[in-house]
Amino acid sequence: MDAHGRGRADNIDPADQWVLNPQTGEYELRLSSPAPQSPPVPSPRRPAPREGGVPRDRTAHESGYGSEAPARQRPGRDVPQPRRRRAEPEDPEPGRRRGRPKKKSKGKKILAWTGGTLAFVIVATAGFGYWYIQDLEDNISKTACGGDACSDSFSADEAFNLLIIGTDKRTGAGNAGYGDKNSPGHADTTLLLHVAEDRSNATVMSIPRDLVTDIPDCETTLEDGTTEVVPGTANTRFNESLGQNGRDASCTARTVKEFTGIQVDHFMVADFNAVKTLTAAIDGVEVCVEEAVDDPKSHLKLPAGKSTIQGEEALAFLRTRYSFGNSGDLDRIKAQQQFLGSMMRKMSSGDTLSSPTKLNDLAQAATKALTVDAAIGKVSVLKDMALEINEVEPKNMSFMTVPVIDNPAEPTPVTVVPDPSKAPQVFQMIQEDVSFTEVKRKKKEQKDAEAARLEGSKAPASEVRVRVLNGSAKSGAAQSTLTWLQTQQGVGKSENGGNADATQKKTTLEYAPDQADQARALAAMMGLPGSALKEGESTENAQGMPTMTLILGKDFKGAGVPLTAPTEAPDGVDKSTADKAQCAK
């Protein structure tokens, strides 16, 4: 007992003293077993409530929330002061409850992601103090993302792409029976999470391990901190982008960009232990199978119907290739997606969110199981990322797989390649931040205003005057576009402005108000979205005539290739959402 006589016993877990206040949806410090106190005196800083106009005395410990008894502090650890309730009105209106109006619980709307990162939000903001945050931070393994393979920071006001890689490398206790005995590991299970700029939706795209693609040259960081470039290989299975020849996760990120065109901003790598510890931390994940499973290779045994699995059994479920469909990787991916959807629902359930102990276990398990790129290697940054993911409703989080076909180069197909008729459309929708579900966009007014810029009369091609600059970082982009405009579209009043002052993500077309008809005409020719049109000022061309300015951005795909993204997925793309339970079959 501390000097005040009101501290907690030393053998009480600090996590157990933080309880969910149903009025605020926040965790607050609740000290158990308060010691006897002197006669109660109302706090001078908190007026005592009245009943029938007569003041009533209350002790500080009569309410479980807002207790003013000071918490005992351990050496070197900062324990936050408890929250105080606001003063209540003395004469509330008839029929009105005293105190603050009840808020909708924030806990019920929290979405938890597979890496467990949203556990950081609860734990970090519950007030455990600096010592606890530092403890979590020490758990996190960080690695450099070579060259420009990833973003150097996390921005909370932009769309972002997070690559989640499950490796089959034998690391950690209890993993000797998994993976290739002498292998440095592969990209065994890979998911690309795209979170929309307005947080109205998100997409989780699985990448088959047996997909054949080109792996580019990769700058890799070695254990001693030095770097070397690992040469790329053509027509190689995607799973060899990690581990093989010393390749690290940044090489997997480069490979994803190589065949999808999608820039990976950050990555997380998890080994077998991540599945076992995370599922154990939440007391298991419910799965469903249409038929009983007895797989001697993965040692998975499940009855038909629903089961709750964790630890070794959960890992076996994710790794089995012979229990579902045609015993291939694509059917295994479907089962993995169903598992992840169920895991997300469990993490966001009241049983998990209302238990500080479970949240503590989840945060500890997540931070110990993951390796992340250096830019997000702090709990505060992971918390910010988690808060952004939290904005997405489960019904608007889509799961899908890269559309593929059997590899035509193999007499008896074993591997797959991207479907040329469907994959590019899926990739472009992710690049252009288009939802795969029906959503009410949070920036609808802005979208409507952008679409309106394309409506109205269009000038003849012969009257369109434009100066083209290259801000795409692709050599020759301005000249190839200029040639296409002049020879294919009849835009004779066009010129090459050379390189822009800096590269930019998006293509833009700036025009003066009296050039709006020219801007609409050029946008129609090039397939520019309304967001690319920027009303501003014209510049002068070499002849001193007013001209529009077209700056090609990183989204430039080639002369004559439209930048306007499709509005829906192509037919035949199998997708599901995180809010619905399904049975593997």
XYZ file of C-alpha atoms in Angstrom:
585
model
C 0.000 0.000 0.000
C 1.394 3.412 -0.830
C 1.777 6.409 1.383
C -1.701 7.661 0.579
C -3.293 4.427 1.686
C -5.322 4.231 -1.501
C -2.913 2.653 -4.050
C -3.244 -0.754 -5.652
C -1.455 -3.833 -4.391
C 1.810 -4.581 -6.149
C 0.544 -7.897 -7.485
C -2.327 -6.346 -9.474
C -1.850 -6.068 -13.235
C -2.156 -2.380 -14.244
C -4.130 -3.474 -17.284
C -6.869 -4.899 -15.023
C -7.493 -1.492 -13.442
C -8.562 0.192 -16.684
C -12.250 -0.320 -17.365
C -14.521 0.713 -20.221
C -16.801 3.609 -19.308
C -20.036 2.919 -21.251
C -20.922 6.614 -21.227
C -17.800 7.771 -23.039
C -16.568 4.637 -24.800
C -13.122 5.285 -23.277
C -10.992 3.327 -20.787
C -10.566 4.931 -17.368
C -8.559 4.086 -14.242
C -10.613 2.284 -11.569
C -8.784 1.609 -8.322
C -9.945 -1.533 -6.561
C -10.339 -2.117 -2.804
C -10.205 1.482 -1.603
C -9.059 1.936 1.954
C -11.267 3.541 4.597
C -11.226 7.290 4.342
C -11.966 10.232 6.550
C -15.489 11.696 6.547
C -16.446 12.648 3.015
C -16.078 16.241 1.936
C -17.210 17.450 -1.502
C -14.300 18.434 -3.710
C -13.986 22.190 -4.091
C -13.244 21.636 -7.782
C -16.311 19.472 -8.354
C -19.636 20.809 -7.024
C -21.694 18.166 -5.254
C -24.939 17.327 -7.050
C -28.202 18.330 -5.501
C -31.260 16.219 -4.959
C -34.438 18.142 -4.421
C -32.381 21.292 -4.050
C -30.419 19.969 -1.043
C -26.682 19.342 -1.499
C -25.514 15.733 -1.000
C -21.985 14.791 -0.005
C -20.115 12.110 -1.974
C -16.756 10.501 -1.372
C -14.259 10.409 -4.197
C -14.497 6.621 -4.416
C -18.313 6.240 -4.592
C -18.168 6.298 -8.399
C -16.087 3.801 -10.342
C -15.387 6.513 -12.911
C -13.728 9.832 -12.193
C -12.199 8.788 -8.862
C -9.812 11.422 -7.602
C -7.765 9.076 -5.420
C -4.158 9.337 -6.655
C -2.671 6.242 -8.254
C 0.475 4.697 -6.802
C 3.446 5.219 -9.092
C 6.123 2.631 -9.730
C 9.691 3.928 -10.005
C 10.482 5.156 -13.491
C 6.939 4.740 -14.770
C 4.406 7.484 -15.402
C 0.894 6.549 -14.407
C -1.669 8.997 -15.754
C -4.010 10.817 -13.417
C -7.569 9.504 -13.483
C -10.262 11.355 -15.371
C -12.708 13.578 -13.463
C -16.366 13.797 -14.279
C -17.727 17.150 -15.315
C -19.826 19.114 -12.868
C -23.487 18.135 -13.190
C -26.203 20.801 -13.546
C -27.951 21.668 -10.312
C -31.453 21.975 -11.720
C -31.864 19.817 -14.823
C -34.962 20.222 -16.927
C -37.887 17.970 -15.913
C -37.579 14.489 -17.423
C -33.938 14.961 -18.360
C -31.252 12.674 -16.903
C -28.460 14.248 -14.937
C -24.940 14.224 -16.347
C -23.647 14.096 -19.887
C -25.769 12.582 -22.631
C -24.756 9.016 -23.366
C -22.386 8.772 -26.321
C -22.316 5.955 -28.792
C -19.509 3.622 -27.782
C -16.397 4.166 -29.845
C -15.363 0.614 -29.074
C -18.199 -0.887 -31.101
C -17.092 0.815 -34.299
C -13.423 -0.148 -34.080
C -12.178 -2.396 -36.869
C -9.177 -4.570 -36.046
C -6.750 -5.595 -38.749
C -4.844 -8.836 -39.199
C -1.548 -7.438 -37.881
C -3.293 -6.450 -34.646
C -2.268 -2.837 -35.146
C -5.587 -1.486 -33.916
C -4.849 -2.984 -30.535
C -2.246 -0.220 -30.287
C -4.998 2.369 -30.530
C -6.813 1.046 -27.505
C -3.737 0.336 -25.421
C -1.869 3.496 -26.350
C -4.810 5.789 -25.687
C -6.029 3.979 -22.582
C -3.435 5.908 -20.596
C -1.045 3.123 -19.650
C 1.699 5.717 -19.703
C 5.028 6.252 -21.369
C 6.610 3.162 -19.810
C 4.094 0.873 -21.477
C 4.355 2.522 -24.896
C 8.135 2.234 -24.712
C 7.787 -1.438 -23.850
C 5.705 -2.019 -26.991
C 8.116 -0.006 -29.098
C 11.028 -2.147 -27.977
C 9.144 -5.197 -29.267
C 8.945 -3.960 -32.861
C 11.477 -5.218 -35.404
C 12.289 -2.681 -38.120
C 14.067 -2.964 -41.438
C 15.019 -0.473 -44.121
C 13.054 -0.288 -47.353
C 15.743 -0.084 -50.014
C 15.884 2.906 -52.330
C 12.476 4.313 -53.254
C 10.594 1.017 -52.832
C 8.458 2.518 -50.023
C 7.343 5.909 -48.738
C 9.626 7.579 -46.213
C 6.726 8.610 -43.947
C 3.067 7.926 -43.228
C 0.457 10.530 -44.148
C -2.969 10.438 -42.528
C -4.653 12.452 -45.284
C -3.751 10.340 -48.326
C -4.662 6.939 -49.700
C -2.056 4.331 -48.738
C -1.033 0.802 -49.697
C 0.215 -1.605 -47.012
C 1.837 -4.887 -48.076
C 1.353 -7.696 -45.542
C 3.709 -10.638 -46.087
C 3.512 -13.987 -44.364
C 6.821 -15.840 -44.650
C 7.389 -19.593 -44.301
C 10.866 -19.107 -42.882
C 11.577 -21.343 -39.877
C 12.083 -18.801 -37.116
C 11.187 -18.855 -33.446
C 10.444 -21.642 -31.011
C 7.938 -24.238 -32.116
C 8.338 -23.661 -35.846
C 10.675 -26.543 -36.695
C 7.914 -28.524 -38.335
C 6.949 -25.836 -40.827
C 8.427 -24.556 -44.067
C 11.458 -25.765 -45.971
C 14.147 -26.922 -43.569
C 17.085 -25.086 -45.121
C 15.173 -22.280 -46.849
C 15.599 -18.578 -46.008
C 11.845 -18.301 -46.496
C 9.486 -17.153 -49.220
C 6.612 -14.715 -49.631
C 4.222 -17.532 -48.760
C 1.066 -15.456 -48.168
C 0.939 -11.900 -49.499
C -1.854 -9.331 -49.160
C -1.957 -5.791 -50.511
C -4.206 -3.559 -48.392
C -5.365 -0.370 -50.107
C -7.132 2.208 -47.925
C -9.060 4.889 -49.797
C -8.145 8.533 -49.396
C -11.546 9.403 -47.910
C -11.555 6.192 -45.774
C -14.933 5.162 -47.188
C -13.593 1.790 -48.341
C -10.591 -0.517 -48.480
C -9.465 -3.406 -50.663
C -7.444 -6.464 -49.659
C -5.927 -8.136 -52.727
C -4.255 -11.527 -52.317
C -1.269 -12.288 -54.550
C -0.836 -15.999 -55.377
C 2.556 -17.393 -54.383
C 2.686 -19.354 -57.670
C 2.083 -16.328 -59.874
C 4.856 -15.977 -62.477
C 6.262 -12.493 -62.967
C 9.545 -10.594 -63.310
C 11.462 -9.754 -60.146
C 13.420 -6.499 -60.598
C 16.872 -5.606 -59.311
C 16.528 -4.897 -55.595
C 18.559 -2.844 -53.157
C 18.729 -5.057 -50.057
C 19.918 -4.221 -46.550
C 22.212 -6.857 -45.038
C 22.433 -7.840 -41.372
C 25.522 -5.664 -40.863
C 23.652 -2.591 -42.151
C 25.362 -2.413 -45.536
C 23.399 -2.631 -48.778
C 23.817 -4.522 -51.995
C 21.786 -4.839 -55.189
C 20.388 -8.325 -55.808
C 20.011 -8.910 -59.571
C 16.482 -9.488 -60.832
C 15.166 -12.589 -62.567
C 12.568 -12.973 -65.308
C 9.605 -15.384 -65.356
C 9.952 -16.327 -61.705
C 7.414 -17.354 -59.088
C 6.295 -14.378 -57.034
C 7.123 -16.107 -53.725
C 10.849 -15.930 -54.593
C 10.739 -12.135 -54.229
C 11.478 -12.646 -50.506
C 14.332 -14.577 -48.923
C 15.853 -16.035 -52.068
C 19.315 -14.680 -52.968
C 19.146 -12.450 -49.912
C 16.063 -10.529 -51.012
C 14.184 -8.644 -48.295
C 10.632 -7.297 -48.039
C 11.466 -4.169 -50.027
C 12.163 -6.464 -52.979
C 8.682 -7.949 -52.632
C 7.315 -4.398 -52.640
C 9.226 -3.618 -55.849
C 7.958 -6.808 -57.452
C 4.350 -5.877 -56.653
C 4.836 -2.512 -58.329
C 6.552 -4.198 -61.294
C 3.516 -6.240 -62.348
C 0.608 -4.190 -60.894
C 1.812 -0.603 -61.269
C 0.695 0.002 -57.667
C 3.159 1.813 -55.419
C 3.582 0.066 -52.056
C 3.896 2.622 -49.258
C 4.707 0.356 -46.310
C 5.045 -3.307 -45.398
C 4.623 -5.724 -42.498
C 6.225 -9.173 -42.391
C 4.913 -11.931 -40.108
C 6.191 -15.472 -39.537
C 4.368 -18.575 -38.287
C 4.457 -17.344 -34.702
C 2.304 -14.324 -35.617
C -0.683 -16.521 -36.455
C -0.277 -18.618 -33.321
C 0.199 -15.763 -30.855
C -2.409 -13.403 -32.316
C -5.152 -16.041 -32.414
C -4.301 -17.155 -28.893
C -4.470 -13.541 -27.661
C -8.141 -13.280 -28.706
C -9.101 -16.798 -27.581
C -9.421 -18.184 -31.087
C -11.075 -17.435 -34.427
C -14.302 -19.022 -35.655
C -14.076 -20.773 -39.030
C -16.554 -22.813 -41.010
C -16.000 -25.701 -43.432
C -18.684 -27.318 -45.563
C -17.162 -30.776 -45.203
C -15.060 -32.387 -42.484
C -11.307 -31.900 -42.926
C -8.597 -34.471 -42.195
C -5.350 -33.378 -43.858
C -2.326 -35.527 -42.845
C 0.134 -33.035 -44.369
C -0.966 -29.964 -42.411
C -2.364 -32.085 -39.523
C -5.626 -30.135 -39.739
C -8.693 -31.981 -38.461
C -12.035 -30.181 -38.318
C -15.636 -31.373 -38.246
C -18.113 -30.030 -40.794
C -19.629 -26.721 -39.729
C -18.224 -24.130 -37.329
C -15.141 -24.484 -35.127
C -13.052 -22.081 -33.071
C -9.335 -22.497 -33.711
C -6.142 -20.908 -32.411
C -2.400 -21.493 -32.224
C -1.120 -24.514 -34.138
C -4.592 -25.378 -35.409
C -5.096 -21.875 -36.847
C -1.731 -22.078 -38.601
C -2.647 -25.459 -40.073
C -5.911 -23.992 -41.406
C -4.066 -21.194 -43.200
C -1.402 -23.482 -44.644
C -3.439 -26.463 -45.853
C -3.524 -26.808 -49.647
C -5.368 -30.113 -49.898
C -8.587 -29.523 -47.983
C -10.519 -27.122 -50.198
C -11.557 -26.925 -53.850
C -9.038 -28.381 -56.261
C -6.272 -28.554 -53.632
C -4.484 -25.560 -55.140
C -3.175 -22.243 -53.912
C -6.168 -20.246 -55.201
C -8.644 -22.168 -53.067
C -6.301 -21.906 -50.100
C -6.357 -18.121 -50.598
C -10.171 -18.067 -50.402
C -10.037 -19.919 -47.077
C -7.387 -17.481 -45.820
C -9.570 -14.515 -46.738
C -12.523 -16.022 -44.865
C -10.259 -16.604 -41.855
C -9.034 -12.990 -41.900
C -12.571 -11.639 -42.137
C -13.550 -13.729 -39.099
C -10.425 -12.631 -37.223
C -11.287 -8.991 -37.869
C -14.807 -9.496 -36.551
C -13.453 -11.206 -33.428
C -10.936 -8.440 -32.767
C -13.664 -5.814 -33.040
C -16.112 -7.714 -30.838
C -17.172 -6.490 -27.423
C -15.485 -9.468 -25.748
C -12.112 -8.283 -27.007
C -12.554 -4.523 -26.764
C -13.956 -4.584 -23.232
C -11.053 -6.602 -21.838
C -7.882 -4.616 -21.083
C -6.074 -7.901 -20.453
C -6.942 -9.236 -23.914
C -5.985 -5.945 -25.512
C -2.681 -6.000 -23.682
C -2.029 -9.587 -24.846
C -2.967 -8.635 -28.401
C -0.714 -5.578 -28.459
C 2.215 -7.540 -27.039
C 1.682 -10.394 -29.501
C 1.374 -8.072 -32.493
C 4.452 -5.995 -31.735
C 6.592 -9.081 -31.092
C 5.408 -10.941 -34.192
C 5.838 -8.235 -36.843
C 8.716 -6.734 -38.787
C 7.854 -3.402 -40.410
C 9.594 -0.849 -42.605
C 11.472 1.805 -40.677
C 9.046 4.610 -41.584
C 6.254 3.018 -39.514
C 8.436 1.441 -36.838
C 7.003 3.484 -33.967
C 3.900 2.717 -31.931
C 2.643 6.270 -32.472
C 2.805 5.873 -36.263
C 1.210 2.423 -36.184
C -1.511 3.906 -34.000
C -2.142 6.674 -36.538
C -2.304 4.109 -39.340
C -4.713 1.996 -37.325
C -6.987 4.962 -36.674
C -7.227 5.555 -40.412
C -8.079 1.898 -41.108
C -10.647 2.172 -38.333
C -12.645 4.607 -40.440
C -13.544 1.853 -42.930
C -16.730 -0.091 -42.221
C -16.362 -3.897 -42.539
C -19.055 -4.006 -45.233
C -16.860 -1.784 -47.402
C -13.651 -3.793 -46.966
C -13.380 -6.058 -50.017
C -11.321 -9.243 -50.297
C -10.238 -10.478 -53.711
C -7.387 -12.221 -55.512
C -5.342 -11.016 -58.474
C -7.301 -12.280 -61.515
C -5.168 -15.037 -63.054
C -5.154 -17.697 -65.781
C -3.094 -20.867 -66.136
C 0.435 -20.207 -67.353
C 0.239 -20.729 -71.149
C 3.979 -21.464 -71.266
C 3.517 -24.750 -69.380
C 2.235 -27.911 -71.141
C 0.713 -29.004 -67.838
C -0.029 -25.774 -65.945
C 1.355 -25.559 -62.436
C 1.758 -21.803 -62.123
C -0.462 -18.873 -63.079
C -0.059 -15.455 -64.714
C -2.179 -12.283 -64.456
C -5.340 -12.435 -66.585
C -4.661 -9.857 -69.331
C -8.398 -9.163 -69.773
C -9.196 -8.546 -66.081
C -6.106 -7.881 -63.981
C -5.208 -4.474 -65.519
C -8.701 -3.166 -64.710
C -8.462 -4.325 -61.086
C -4.994 -2.799 -60.727
C -6.163 0.506 -62.204
C -9.134 0.695 -59.833
C -6.772 0.351 -56.879
C -4.344 2.883 -58.352
C -7.148 5.388 -58.931
C -8.770 4.814 -55.529
C -12.019 3.321 -56.866
C -14.128 1.252 -54.464
C -15.161 -2.334 -55.205
C -18.283 -1.860 -53.064
C -21.197 0.565 -53.222
C -20.166 3.405 -50.936
C -21.343 6.868 -50.126
C -18.151 8.777 -50.735
C -17.272 11.164 -47.955
C -16.122 13.750 -50.488
C -19.204 13.523 -52.717
C -19.455 17.292 -53.204
C -15.828 17.413 -54.323
C -16.333 14.474 -56.710
C -19.431 16.117 -58.184
C -17.532 19.362 -58.720
C -14.707 17.502 -60.475
C -17.145 15.676 -62.752
C -18.812 18.989 -63.644
C -15.543 20.277 -65.118
C -15.898 17.761 -67.943
C -19.402 18.873 -68.866
C -19.964 21.495 -71.541
C -18.863 22.393 -75.056
C -15.514 21.222 -76.456
C -13.247 23.172 -78.763
C -12.133 21.626 -82.092
C -8.756 19.866 -81.905
C -7.267 22.483 -84.218
C -8.030 25.169 -81.607
C -6.526 23.367 -78.642
C -3.302 25.029 -77.577
C -1.235 23.140 -74.965
C 2.304 22.934 -73.617
C 3.322 19.423 -72.426
C 5.776 18.910 -69.536
C 7.168 15.659 -68.178
C 6.668 15.248 -64.436
C 6.296 11.478 -64.596
C 9.922 10.398 -64.180
C 9.479 8.346 -67.366
C 12.010 9.392 -69.986
C 10.475 10.720 -73.206
C 6.910 10.944 -71.836
C 6.364 14.544 -72.981
C 7.668 13.916 -76.505
C 5.690 10.702 -77.019
C 2.506 12.467 -75.872
C 3.209 15.456 -78.105
C 3.737 13.194 -81.143
C 0.506 11.340 -80.387
C -1.469 14.585 -79.998
C -0.167 16.018 -83.269
C -0.300 12.922 -85.480
C -3.261 11.032 -84.007
C -5.503 13.757 -82.598
C -4.809 16.787 -84.827
C -3.672 19.057 -81.980
C -1.220 21.085 -84.057
C -0.909 23.941 -81.588
C 1.073 21.923 -79.070
C 4.686 21.987 -77.922
C 7.161 20.128 -75.724
C 7.901 22.047 -72.526
C 10.602 19.603 -71.375
C 10.818 18.399 -67.791
C 8.662 19.847 -65.025
C 10.343 21.384 -61.980
C 9.621 18.191 -60.007
C 7.919 14.843 -60.415
C 4.301 14.673 -59.282
C 1.902 11.823 -58.523
C -1.010 12.924 -60.664
C -1.297 14.368 -64.160
C -2.690 17.914 -64.184
C -4.011 20.272 -66.852
C -4.052 23.960 -65.860
C -6.131 26.350 -67.936
C -7.573 29.857 -67.798
C -11.374 30.275 -67.480
C -11.697 31.218 -71.158
C -9.895 27.983 -72.117
C -12.411 25.639 -70.457
C -13.697 24.349 -73.803
C -10.124 23.513 -74.851
C -9.511 21.753 -71.517
C -12.633 19.621 -71.922
C -11.593 18.688 -75.454
C -8.091 17.634 -74.383
C -9.478 15.719 -71.384
C -11.791 13.770 -73.713
C -8.904 12.896 -76.049
C -6.565 11.746 -73.276
C -9.106 10.201 -70.921
C -8.310 12.645 -68.119
C -10.550 12.585 -65.004
C -12.170 15.795 -63.809
C -9.744 15.854 -60.868
C -6.869 16.466 -63.311
C -8.349 19.760 -64.527
C -7.186 22.803 -62.560
C -8.652 26.193 -63.378
C -5.941 28.798 -63.003
C -3.899 30.920 -65.394
C -2.622 30.355 -68.893
C 1.023 30.726 -69.864
C 2.580 31.958 -73.080
C 3.953 29.605 -75.708
C 6.981 30.237 -77.931
C 4.866 32.489 -80.167
C 3.578 34.549 -77.237
C 0.102 33.003 -77.399
C -1.824 31.887 -74.296
C -1.584 28.158 -73.795
C -2.713 25.503 -71.312
C -0.120 23.574 -69.302
C -0.271 19.763 -69.196
C 2.079 18.143 -66.662
C 2.309 14.366 -66.945
C 2.449 12.706 -63.507
C 3.484 9.306 -62.213
C 0.035 8.013 -63.164
C 0.937 8.512 -66.853
C 0.738 5.109 -68.543
C 1.672 6.014 -72.086
C 0.567 8.263 -74.915
C -3.087 7.634 -75.697
C -3.699 5.431 -72.635
C -6.707 6.840 -70.684
C -6.178 7.840 -67.065
C -9.872 7.599 -66.182
C -10.306 4.535 -63.965
C -13.116 2.003 -64.448
C -15.999 2.343 -62.005
C -16.526 -1.362 -61.238
C -14.658 -4.652 -61.256
C -14.699 -6.739 -64.442
C -17.149 -9.630 -64.662
C -15.990 -12.867 -63.089
C -13.798 -11.355 -60.362
C -14.604 -13.257 -57.163
C -14.792 -10.960 -54.146
C -16.193 -10.897 -50.617
C -16.478 -8.406 -47.768
C -15.233 -8.486 -44.181
C -18.666 -8.248 -42.562
C -20.002 -11.597 -43.824
C -19.083 -15.060 -42.564
C -18.581 -17.790 -45.159
C -17.773 -21.494 -45.128
C -14.677 -22.828 -46.882
C -15.439 -25.540 -49.393
